[in-house]
Amino acid sequence: MAQITLYHAAPSRSSIVRWMLEELGQPYDLRLVSFKKGENLEPKYLAINPMGKVPALKHGDTIITEAAAICTYLADEFPQAKLNVPVGDPRRGVYLKWLFYGPSCVEPAIMDSAFPRKEAPPRAAAGYGSFDTVVDVLAKGVGAADPYLLGKHFTAADVVIGSGLRWGMLLFKKLPERPEFMAYVSRIADRPALKRAIAKDLELQKQQESA
Ligand SMILES: N[C@@H](CCC(=O)N[C@@H](CS)C(=O)NCC(=O)O)C(=O)O
């Protein structure tokens, strides 16, 4: 079986992929990338991800970057884990919508709110429209989640949207603590794979701090 390697730094967006890998249940290796030492900007790593960012994932000879793309790839590549909605399934449209909504709407809306530009982009020109719209659409989506975005079926879309919510609301404190968000986030916090990913990342952070 082709080996899976995650290029990782904890805590960072590569923790999204770590959670996904724990859900997948496939063995994987970690390659730690130290921002402190500037390893992400060294030629060796830029050959993996020319953006100089984590996560990146190597699966056999295939290299994938961008957290949501990696989650989508893994879900499709390992269908036995049932974390995808396959081509031909009518629910795939909604599934893909949420996978893309994370990086193209939730994340830039949070970033613009945290680091406002001198002149805010016009609503029509900004891909995410407005922060309030993003929050409302997200609240409607996760408010209807029963218990997950695709109903009983937990998918990679929950990993991406769940991570965005945890990060934006609990860690970055930029998303409002709406009851819909709180309920969904507490539901996904019960996932053993997320608990494992968090515990492993905390252990890693401890090791790095004491090194
Ligand atoms: N669009 C990328 C963003 C990745 C990203 O910004 N990663 C941050 C860590 S959270 C990073 O590697 N920062 C190091 C740097 O830019 O120097 C994704 O979704 O994977």
PDB file of C-alpha atoms and ligand atoms in Angstrom:
ATOM      1  CA  MET A   1       0.000   0.000   0.000  1.00  0.00           C
ATOM      2  CA  ALA A   2       1.304   3.464  -0.897  1.00  0.00           C
ATOM      3  CA  GLN A   3       2.709   5.297   2.072  1.00  0.00           C
ATOM      4  CA  ILE A   4       1.005   8.428   3.399  1.00  0.00           C
ATOM      5  CA  THR A   5       3.161  11.260   4.768  1.00  0.00           C
ATOM      6  CA  LEU A   6       1.729  14.401   6.308  1.00  0.00           C
ATOM      7  CA  TYR A   7       3.935  17.497   6.396  1.00  0.00           C
ATOM      8  CA  HIS A   8       2.787  18.938   9.646  1.00  0.00           C
ATOM      9  CA  ALA A   9       3.205  21.649  12.263  1.00  0.00           C
ATOM     10  CA  ALA A  10       1.130  21.733  15.445  1.00  0.00           C
ATOM     11  CA  PRO A  11      -0.990  23.706  15.934  1.00  0.00           C
ATOM     12  CA  SER A  12      -1.723  24.738  12.364  1.00  0.00           C
ATOM     13  CA  ARG A  13      -4.036  24.072   9.473  1.00  0.00           C
ATOM     14  CA  SER A  14      -2.296  20.726   9.007  1.00  0.00           C
ATOM     15  CA  SER A  15      -4.179  19.629  12.136  1.00  0.00           C
ATOM     16  CA  ILE A  16      -7.276  19.542   9.899  1.00  0.00           C
ATOM     17  CA  VAL A  17      -5.600  16.819   7.852  1.00  0.00           C
ATOM     18  CA  ARG A  18      -4.385  15.037  10.954  1.00  0.00           C
ATOM     19  CA  TRP A  19      -7.993  14.765  12.114  1.00  0.00           C
ATOM     20  CA  MET A  20      -8.972  13.526   8.640  1.00  0.00           C
ATOM     21  CA  LEU A  21      -6.234  10.880   8.749  1.00  0.00           C
ATOM     22  CA  GLU A  22      -7.381   9.726  12.167  1.00  0.00           C
ATOM     23  CA  GLU A  23     -10.922   9.401  10.794  1.00  0.00           C
ATOM     24  CA  LEU A  24      -9.564   7.460   7.824  1.00  0.00           C
ATOM     25  CA  GLY A  25      -7.799   4.910   9.992  1.00  0.00           C
ATOM     26  CA  GLN A  26      -4.926   4.488   7.560  1.00  0.00           C
ATOM     27  CA  PRO A  27      -1.329   4.425   8.833  1.00  0.00           C
ATOM     28  CA  TYR A  28       0.566   7.641   8.150  1.00  0.00           C
ATOM     29  CA  ASP A  29       3.947   9.178   8.834  1.00  0.00           C
ATOM     30  CA  LEU A  30       4.567  12.708   9.996  1.00  0.00           C
ATOM     31  CA  ARG A  31       7.273  15.030   8.706  1.00  0.00           C
ATOM     32  CA  LEU A  32       7.463  17.967  11.056  1.00  0.00           C
ATOM     33  CA  VAL A  33       8.063  21.334   9.458  1.00  0.00           C
ATOM     34  CA  SER A  34       9.436  23.968  11.824  1.00  0.00           C
ATOM     35  CA  PHE A  35       8.329  27.523  11.083  1.00  0.00           C
ATOM     36  CA  LYS A  36      10.723  28.726  13.790  1.00  0.00           C
ATOM     37  CA  LYS A  37      13.666  27.285  11.892  1.00  0.00           C
ATOM     38  CA  GLY A  38      12.235  28.477   8.583  1.00  0.00           C
ATOM     39  CA  GLU A  39      12.057  24.932   7.244  1.00  0.00           C
ATOM     40  CA  ASN A  40       8.857  25.724   5.356  1.00  0.00           C
ATOM     41  CA  LEU A  41      10.779  28.203   3.199  1.00  0.00           C
ATOM     42  CA  GLU A  42      13.771  25.969   2.490  1.00  0.00           C
ATOM     43  CA  PRO A  43      14.161  24.703  -1.094  1.00  0.00           C
ATOM     44  CA  LYS A  44      13.677  21.114   0.060  1.00  0.00           C
ATOM     45  CA  TYR A  45      10.199  21.874   1.378  1.00  0.00           C
ATOM     46  CA  LEU A  46       9.328  24.369  -1.370  1.00  0.00           C
ATOM     47  CA  ALA A  47       9.763  21.464  -3.778  1.00  0.00           C
ATOM     48  CA  ILE A  48       6.865  19.810  -1.901  1.00  0.00           C
ATOM     49  CA  ASN A  49       4.725  22.919  -1.471  1.00  0.00           C
ATOM     50  CA  PRO A  50       5.920  26.005  -3.357  1.00  0.00           C
ATOM     51  CA  MET A  51       3.587  28.064  -1.130  1.00  0.00           C
ATOM     52  CA  GLY A  52       5.887  27.336   1.815  1.00  0.00           C
ATOM     53  CA  LYS A  53       2.904  26.275   3.901  1.00  0.00           C
ATOM     54  CA  VAL A  54       1.548  23.241   5.692  1.00  0.00           C
ATOM     55  CA  PRO A  55      -0.276  20.994   5.219  1.00  0.00           C
ATOM     56  CA  ALA A  56       1.099  19.003   2.344  1.00  0.00           C
ATOM     57  CA  LEU A  57       0.477  15.317   1.894  1.00  0.00           C
ATOM     58  CA  LYS A  58       2.458  12.711  -0.018  1.00  0.00           C
ATOM     59  CA  HIS A  59       0.645   9.551  -0.993  1.00  0.00           C
ATOM     60  CA  GLY A  60       2.917   7.304  -2.994  1.00  0.00           C
ATOM     61  CA  ASP A  61       4.239   9.622  -5.705  1.00  0.00           C
ATOM     62  CA  THR A  62       1.324  12.035  -5.462  1.00  0.00           C
ATOM     63  CA  ILE A  63       1.740  15.311  -3.596  1.00  0.00           C
ATOM     64  CA  ILE A  64      -1.362  17.259  -2.603  1.00  0.00           C
ATOM     65  CA  THR A  65      -1.510  20.650  -0.918  1.00  0.00           C
ATOM     66  CA  GLU A  66      -4.385  22.754   0.461  1.00  0.00           C
ATOM     67  CA  ALA A  67      -6.139  21.280   3.483  1.00  0.00           C
ATOM     68  CA  ALA A  68      -9.605  20.932   1.944  1.00  0.00           C
ATOM     69  CA  ALA A  69      -8.211  19.432  -1.266  1.00  0.00           C
ATOM     70  CA  ILE A  70      -6.256  16.898   0.788  1.00  0.00           C
ATOM     71  CA  CYS A  71      -9.378  15.928   2.743  1.00  0.00           C
ATOM     72  CA  THR A  72     -11.364  15.568  -0.492  1.00  0.00           C
ATOM     73  CA  TYR A  73      -8.575  13.482  -2.037  1.00  0.00           C
ATOM     74  CA  LEU A  74      -8.265  11.147   0.956  1.00  0.00           C
ATOM     75  CA  ALA A  75     -12.019  10.643   1.205  1.00  0.00           C
ATOM     76  CA  ASP A  76     -12.217   9.669  -2.484  1.00  0.00           C
ATOM     77  CA  GLU A  77      -9.025   7.608  -2.445  1.00  0.00           C
ATOM     78  CA  PHE A  78     -10.174   5.500   0.521  1.00  0.00           C
ATOM     79  CA  PRO A  79     -13.929   5.057  -0.093  1.00  0.00           C
ATOM     80  CA  GLN A  80     -14.052   2.144   2.357  1.00  0.00           C
ATOM     81  CA  ALA A  81     -13.816   4.733   5.175  1.00  0.00           C
ATOM     82  CA  LYS A  82     -17.121   6.192   3.892  1.00  0.00           C
ATOM     83  CA  LEU A  83     -15.963   9.764   4.413  1.00  0.00           C
ATOM     84  CA  ASN A  84     -16.865  10.827   0.867  1.00  0.00           C
ATOM     85  CA  VAL A  85     -20.043  11.169  -1.145  1.00  0.00           C
ATOM     86  CA  PRO A  86     -19.225   9.406  -4.399  1.00  0.00           C
ATOM     87  CA  VAL A  87     -19.756  10.734  -7.927  1.00  0.00           C
ATOM     88  CA  GLY A  88     -23.312   9.874  -8.980  1.00  0.00           C
ATOM     89  CA  ASP A  89     -24.788  10.303  -5.504  1.00  0.00           C
ATOM     90  CA  PRO A  90     -27.247  13.231  -5.562  1.00  0.00           C
ATOM     91  CA  ARG A  91     -25.861  14.464  -2.222  1.00  0.00           C
ATOM     92  CA  ARG A  92     -22.429  15.072  -3.750  1.00  0.00           C
ATOM     93  CA  GLY A  93     -23.287  18.647  -4.726  1.00  0.00           C
ATOM     94  CA  VAL A  94     -24.028  19.651  -1.138  1.00  0.00           C
ATOM     95  CA  TYR A  95     -20.969  17.727   0.040  1.00  0.00           C
ATOM     96  CA  LEU A  96     -18.682  19.605  -2.370  1.00  0.00           C
ATOM     97  CA  LYS A  97     -20.366  22.917  -1.527  1.00  0.00           C
ATOM     98  CA  TRP A  98     -19.330  22.588   2.126  1.00  0.00           C
ATOM     99  CA  LEU A  99     -15.836  21.350   1.267  1.00  0.00           C
ATOM    100  CA  PHE A 100     -15.269  24.494  -0.808  1.00  0.00           C
ATOM    101  CA  TYR A 101     -17.207  26.832   1.481  1.00  0.00           C
ATOM    102  CA  GLY A 102     -14.594  26.354   4.207  1.00  0.00           C
ATOM    103  CA  PRO A 103     -11.526  27.708   2.399  1.00  0.00           C
ATOM    104  CA  SER A 104     -13.326  30.037  -0.026  1.00  0.00           C
ATOM    105  CA  CYS A 105     -15.846  31.706   2.313  1.00  0.00           C
ATOM    106  CA  VAL A 106     -15.387  30.884   6.008  1.00  0.00           C
ATOM    107  CA  GLU A 107     -11.641  31.345   6.174  1.00  0.00           C
ATOM    108  CA  PRO A 108     -11.280  34.593   4.175  1.00  0.00           C
ATOM    109  CA  ALA A 109     -14.255  36.116   5.990  1.00  0.00           C
ATOM    110  CA  ILE A 110     -12.608  35.368   9.348  1.00  0.00           C
ATOM    111  CA  MET A 111      -9.227  36.642   8.175  1.00  0.00           C
ATOM    112  CA  ASP A 112     -10.666  39.903   6.834  1.00  0.00           C
ATOM    113  CA  SER A 113     -12.481  40.385  10.100  1.00  0.00           C
ATOM    114  CA  ALA A 114      -9.313  39.710  12.129  1.00  0.00           C
ATOM    115  CA  PHE A 115      -7.070  41.834   9.903  1.00  0.00           C
ATOM    116  CA  PRO A 116      -9.333  44.444   8.305  1.00  0.00           C
ATOM    117  CA  ARG A 117      -8.113  45.948   5.058  1.00  0.00           C
ATOM    118  CA  LYS A 118      -7.812  49.736   4.739  1.00  0.00           C
ATOM    119  CA  GLU A 119     -10.676  49.582   2.314  1.00  0.00           C
ATOM    120  CA  ALA A 120     -13.044  46.633   2.591  1.00  0.00           C
ATOM    121  CA  PRO A 121     -13.665  44.916  -0.758  1.00  0.00           C
ATOM    122  CA  PRO A 122     -17.139  45.578  -2.183  1.00  0.00           C
ATOM    123  CA  ARG A 123     -19.613  42.817  -1.289  1.00  0.00           C
ATOM    124  CA  ALA A 124     -20.106  41.923  -4.948  1.00  0.00           C
ATOM    125  CA  ALA A 125     -16.358  41.607  -5.570  1.00  0.00           C
ATOM    126  CA  ALA A 126     -15.479  39.593  -2.454  1.00  0.00           C
ATOM    127  CA  GLY A 127     -15.992  35.887  -3.155  1.00  0.00           C
ATOM    128  CA  TYR A 128     -17.457  35.424   0.302  1.00  0.00           C
ATOM    129  CA  GLY A 129     -19.842  38.372   0.000  1.00  0.00           C
ATOM    130  CA  SER A 130     -19.937  39.641   3.562  1.00  0.00           C
ATOM    131  CA  PHE A 131     -18.914  38.303   6.954  1.00  0.00           C
ATOM    132  CA  ASP A 132     -22.520  38.383   8.199  1.00  0.00           C
ATOM    133  CA  THR A 133     -23.786  36.433   5.200  1.00  0.00           C
ATOM    134  CA  VAL A 134     -21.098  33.786   5.662  1.00  0.00           C
ATOM    135  CA  VAL A 135     -22.027  33.445   9.345  1.00  0.00           C
ATOM    136  CA  ASP A 136     -25.761  33.214   8.553  1.00  0.00           C
ATOM    137  CA  VAL A 137     -25.322  30.616   5.798  1.00  0.00           C
ATOM    138  CA  LEU A 138     -23.000  28.593   7.992  1.00  0.00           C
ATOM    139  CA  ALA A 139     -25.416  28.799  10.945  1.00  0.00           C
ATOM    140  CA  LYS A 140     -28.281  27.604   8.727  1.00  0.00           C
ATOM    141  CA  GLY A 141     -26.144  24.706   7.421  1.00  0.00           C
ATOM    142  CA  VAL A 142     -24.856  23.481  10.760  1.00  0.00           C
ATOM    143  CA  GLY A 143     -28.205  24.274  12.418  1.00  0.00           C
ATOM    144  CA  ALA A 144     -29.796  21.739  10.041  1.00  0.00           C
ATOM    145  CA  ALA A 145     -27.006  19.202  10.598  1.00  0.00           C
ATOM    146  CA  ASP A 146     -28.586  16.068  12.069  1.00  0.00           C
ATOM    147  CA  PRO A 147     -26.149  15.306  13.488  1.00  0.00           C
ATOM    148  CA  TYR A 148     -23.711  16.053  10.627  1.00  0.00           C
ATOM    149  CA  LEU A 149     -23.856  18.201   7.489  1.00  0.00           C
ATOM    150  CA  LEU A 150     -24.976  15.226   5.393  1.00  0.00           C
ATOM    151  CA  GLY A 151     -27.283  13.794   8.048  1.00  0.00           C
ATOM    152  CA  LYS A 152     -26.195  10.574   9.739  1.00  0.00           C
ATOM    153  CA  HIS A 153     -23.265  10.337   7.361  1.00  0.00           C
ATOM    154  CA  PHE A 154     -20.103  11.959   8.764  1.00  0.00           C
ATOM    155  CA  THR A 155     -17.949  13.126   5.837  1.00  0.00           C
ATOM    156  CA  ALA A 156     -14.802  15.031   4.968  1.00  0.00           C
ATOM    157  CA  ALA A 157     -17.039  18.123   4.730  1.00  0.00           C
ATOM    158  CA  ASP A 158     -17.555  17.893   8.510  1.00  0.00           C
ATOM    159  CA  VAL A 159     -13.790  17.754   9.002  1.00  0.00           C
ATOM    160  CA  VAL A 160     -13.324  20.929   6.949  1.00  0.00           C
ATOM    161  CA  ILE A 161     -16.300  22.898   8.274  1.00  0.00           C
ATOM    162  CA  GLY A 162     -15.893  21.537  11.806  1.00  0.00           C
ATOM    163  CA  SER A 163     -12.235  22.557  11.838  1.00  0.00           C
ATOM    164  CA  GLY A 164     -13.098  26.028  10.520  1.00  0.00           C
ATOM    165  CA  LEU A 165     -15.699  26.479  13.236  1.00  0.00           C
ATOM    166  CA  ARG A 166     -13.483  25.193  16.029  1.00  0.00           C
ATOM    167  CA  TRP A 167     -10.650  27.414  14.882  1.00  0.00           C
ATOM    168  CA  GLY A 168     -12.744  30.504  14.096  1.00  0.00           C
ATOM    169  CA  MET A 169     -14.963  30.362  17.180  1.00  0.00           C
ATOM    170  CA  LEU A 170     -13.027  28.589  19.940  1.00  0.00           C
ATOM    171  CA  LEU A 171      -9.408  29.446  19.154  1.00  0.00           C
ATOM    172  CA  PHE A 172      -9.428  32.618  17.058  1.00  0.00           C
ATOM    173  CA  LYS A 173     -12.626  33.966  18.690  1.00  0.00           C
ATOM    174  CA  LYS A 174     -13.750  35.671  15.514  1.00  0.00           C
ATOM    175  CA  LEU A 175     -16.945  33.716  14.854  1.00  0.00           C
ATOM    176  CA  PRO A 176     -19.871  34.437  17.174  1.00  0.00           C
ATOM    177  CA  GLU A 177     -20.834  31.728  19.659  1.00  0.00           C
ATOM    178  CA  ARG A 178     -24.183  31.108  17.969  1.00  0.00           C
ATOM    179  CA  PRO A 179     -26.183  28.231  19.507  1.00  0.00           C
ATOM    180  CA  GLU A 180     -26.096  26.343  16.169  1.00  0.00           C
ATOM    181  CA  PHE A 181     -22.288  26.575  16.085  1.00  0.00           C
ATOM    182  CA  MET A 182     -21.912  25.566  19.736  1.00  0.00           C
ATOM    183  CA  ALA A 183     -24.179  22.522  19.340  1.00  0.00           C
ATOM    184  CA  TYR A 184     -22.416  21.298  16.186  1.00  0.00           C
ATOM    185  CA  VAL A 185     -18.931  21.872  17.596  1.00  0.00           C
ATOM    186  CA  SER A 186     -19.779  19.996  20.772  1.00  0.00           C
ATOM    187  CA  ARG A 187     -21.185  17.096  18.691  1.00  0.00           C
ATOM    188  CA  ILE A 188     -18.053  16.745  16.614  1.00  0.00           C
ATOM    189  CA  ALA A 189     -15.899  17.059  19.742  1.00  0.00           C
ATOM    190  CA  ASP A 190     -17.241  13.613  20.662  1.00  0.00           C
ATOM    191  CA  ARG A 191     -15.558  12.011  17.638  1.00  0.00           C
ATOM    192  CA  PRO A 192     -12.821   9.683  18.905  1.00  0.00           C
ATOM    193  CA  ALA A 193     -10.684  10.538  15.856  1.00  0.00           C
ATOM    194  CA  LEU A 194     -10.767  14.249  16.691  1.00  0.00           C
ATOM    195  CA  LYS A 195      -9.923  13.505  20.317  1.00  0.00           C
ATOM    196  CA  ARG A 196      -6.954  11.406  19.166  1.00  0.00           C
ATOM    197  CA  ALA A 197      -5.746  14.074  16.747  1.00  0.00           C
ATOM    198  CA  ILE A 198      -5.940  16.774  19.437  1.00  0.00           C
ATOM    199  CA  ALA A 199      -4.162  14.597  22.018  1.00  0.00           C
ATOM    200  CA  LYS A 200      -1.383  13.688  19.568  1.00  0.00           C
ATOM    201  CA  ASP A 201      -0.887  17.332  18.595  1.00  0.00           C
ATOM    202  CA  LEU A 202      -0.750  18.417  22.242  1.00  0.00           C
ATOM    203  CA  GLU A 203       1.863  15.752  22.927  1.00  0.00           C
ATOM    204  CA  LEU A 204       3.841  16.956  19.929  1.00  0.00           C
ATOM    205  CA  GLN A 205       3.683  20.558  21.137  1.00  0.00           C
ATOM    206  CA  LYS A 206       4.901  19.470  24.576  1.00  0.00           C
ATOM    207  CA  GLN A 207       7.822  17.583  23.047  1.00  0.00           C
ATOM    208  CA  GLN A 208       8.717  20.577  20.874  1.00  0.00           C
ATOM    209  CA  GLU A 209       8.573  22.993  23.810  1.00  0.00           C
ATOM    210  CA  SER A 210      10.836  20.821  25.946  1.00  0.00           C
ATOM    211  CA  ALA A 211      13.330  20.127  23.112  1.00  0.00           C
TER     212      ALA A 211
HETATM  213  N1  LIG B   1      -4.578  27.632   1.944  1.00  0.00           N
HETATM  214  C1  LIG B   1      -3.740  26.794   2.764  1.00  0.00           C
HETATM  215  C2  LIG B   1      -3.282  27.604   3.948  1.00  0.00           C
HETATM  216  C3  LIG B   1      -2.167  26.896   4.696  1.00  0.00           C
HETATM  217  C4  LIG B   1      -1.526  27.840   5.723  1.00  0.00           C
HETATM  218  O1  LIG B   1      -1.702  29.089   5.697  1.00  0.00           O
HETATM  219  N2  LIG B   1      -0.746  27.260   6.627  1.00  0.00           N
HETATM  220  C5  LIG B   1      -0.038  28.054   7.607  1.00  0.00           C
HETATM  221  C6  LIG B   1      -0.135  27.370   8.973  1.00  0.00           C
HETATM  222  S1  LIG B   1      -1.761  27.456   9.635  1.00  0.00           S
HETATM  223  C7  LIG B   1       1.456  28.081   7.265  1.00  0.00           C
HETATM  224  O2  LIG B   1       1.988  27.104   6.767  1.00  0.00           O
HETATM  225  N3  LIG B   1       2.117  29.194   7.580  1.00  0.00           N
HETATM  226  C8  LIG B   1       3.541  29.320   7.439  1.00  0.00           C
HETATM  227  C9  LIG B   1       3.936  30.491   6.586  1.00  0.00           C
HETATM  228  O3  LIG B   1       3.123  30.941   5.770  1.00  0.00           O
HETATM  229  O4  LIG B   1       5.059  30.927   6.728  1.00  0.00           O
HETATM  230  C10 LIG B   1      -4.524  25.550   3.204  1.00  0.00           C
HETATM  231  O5  LIG B   1      -5.735  25.639   3.406  1.00  0.00           O
HETATM  232  O6  LIG B   1      -3.909  24.478   3.327  1.00  0.00           O
END
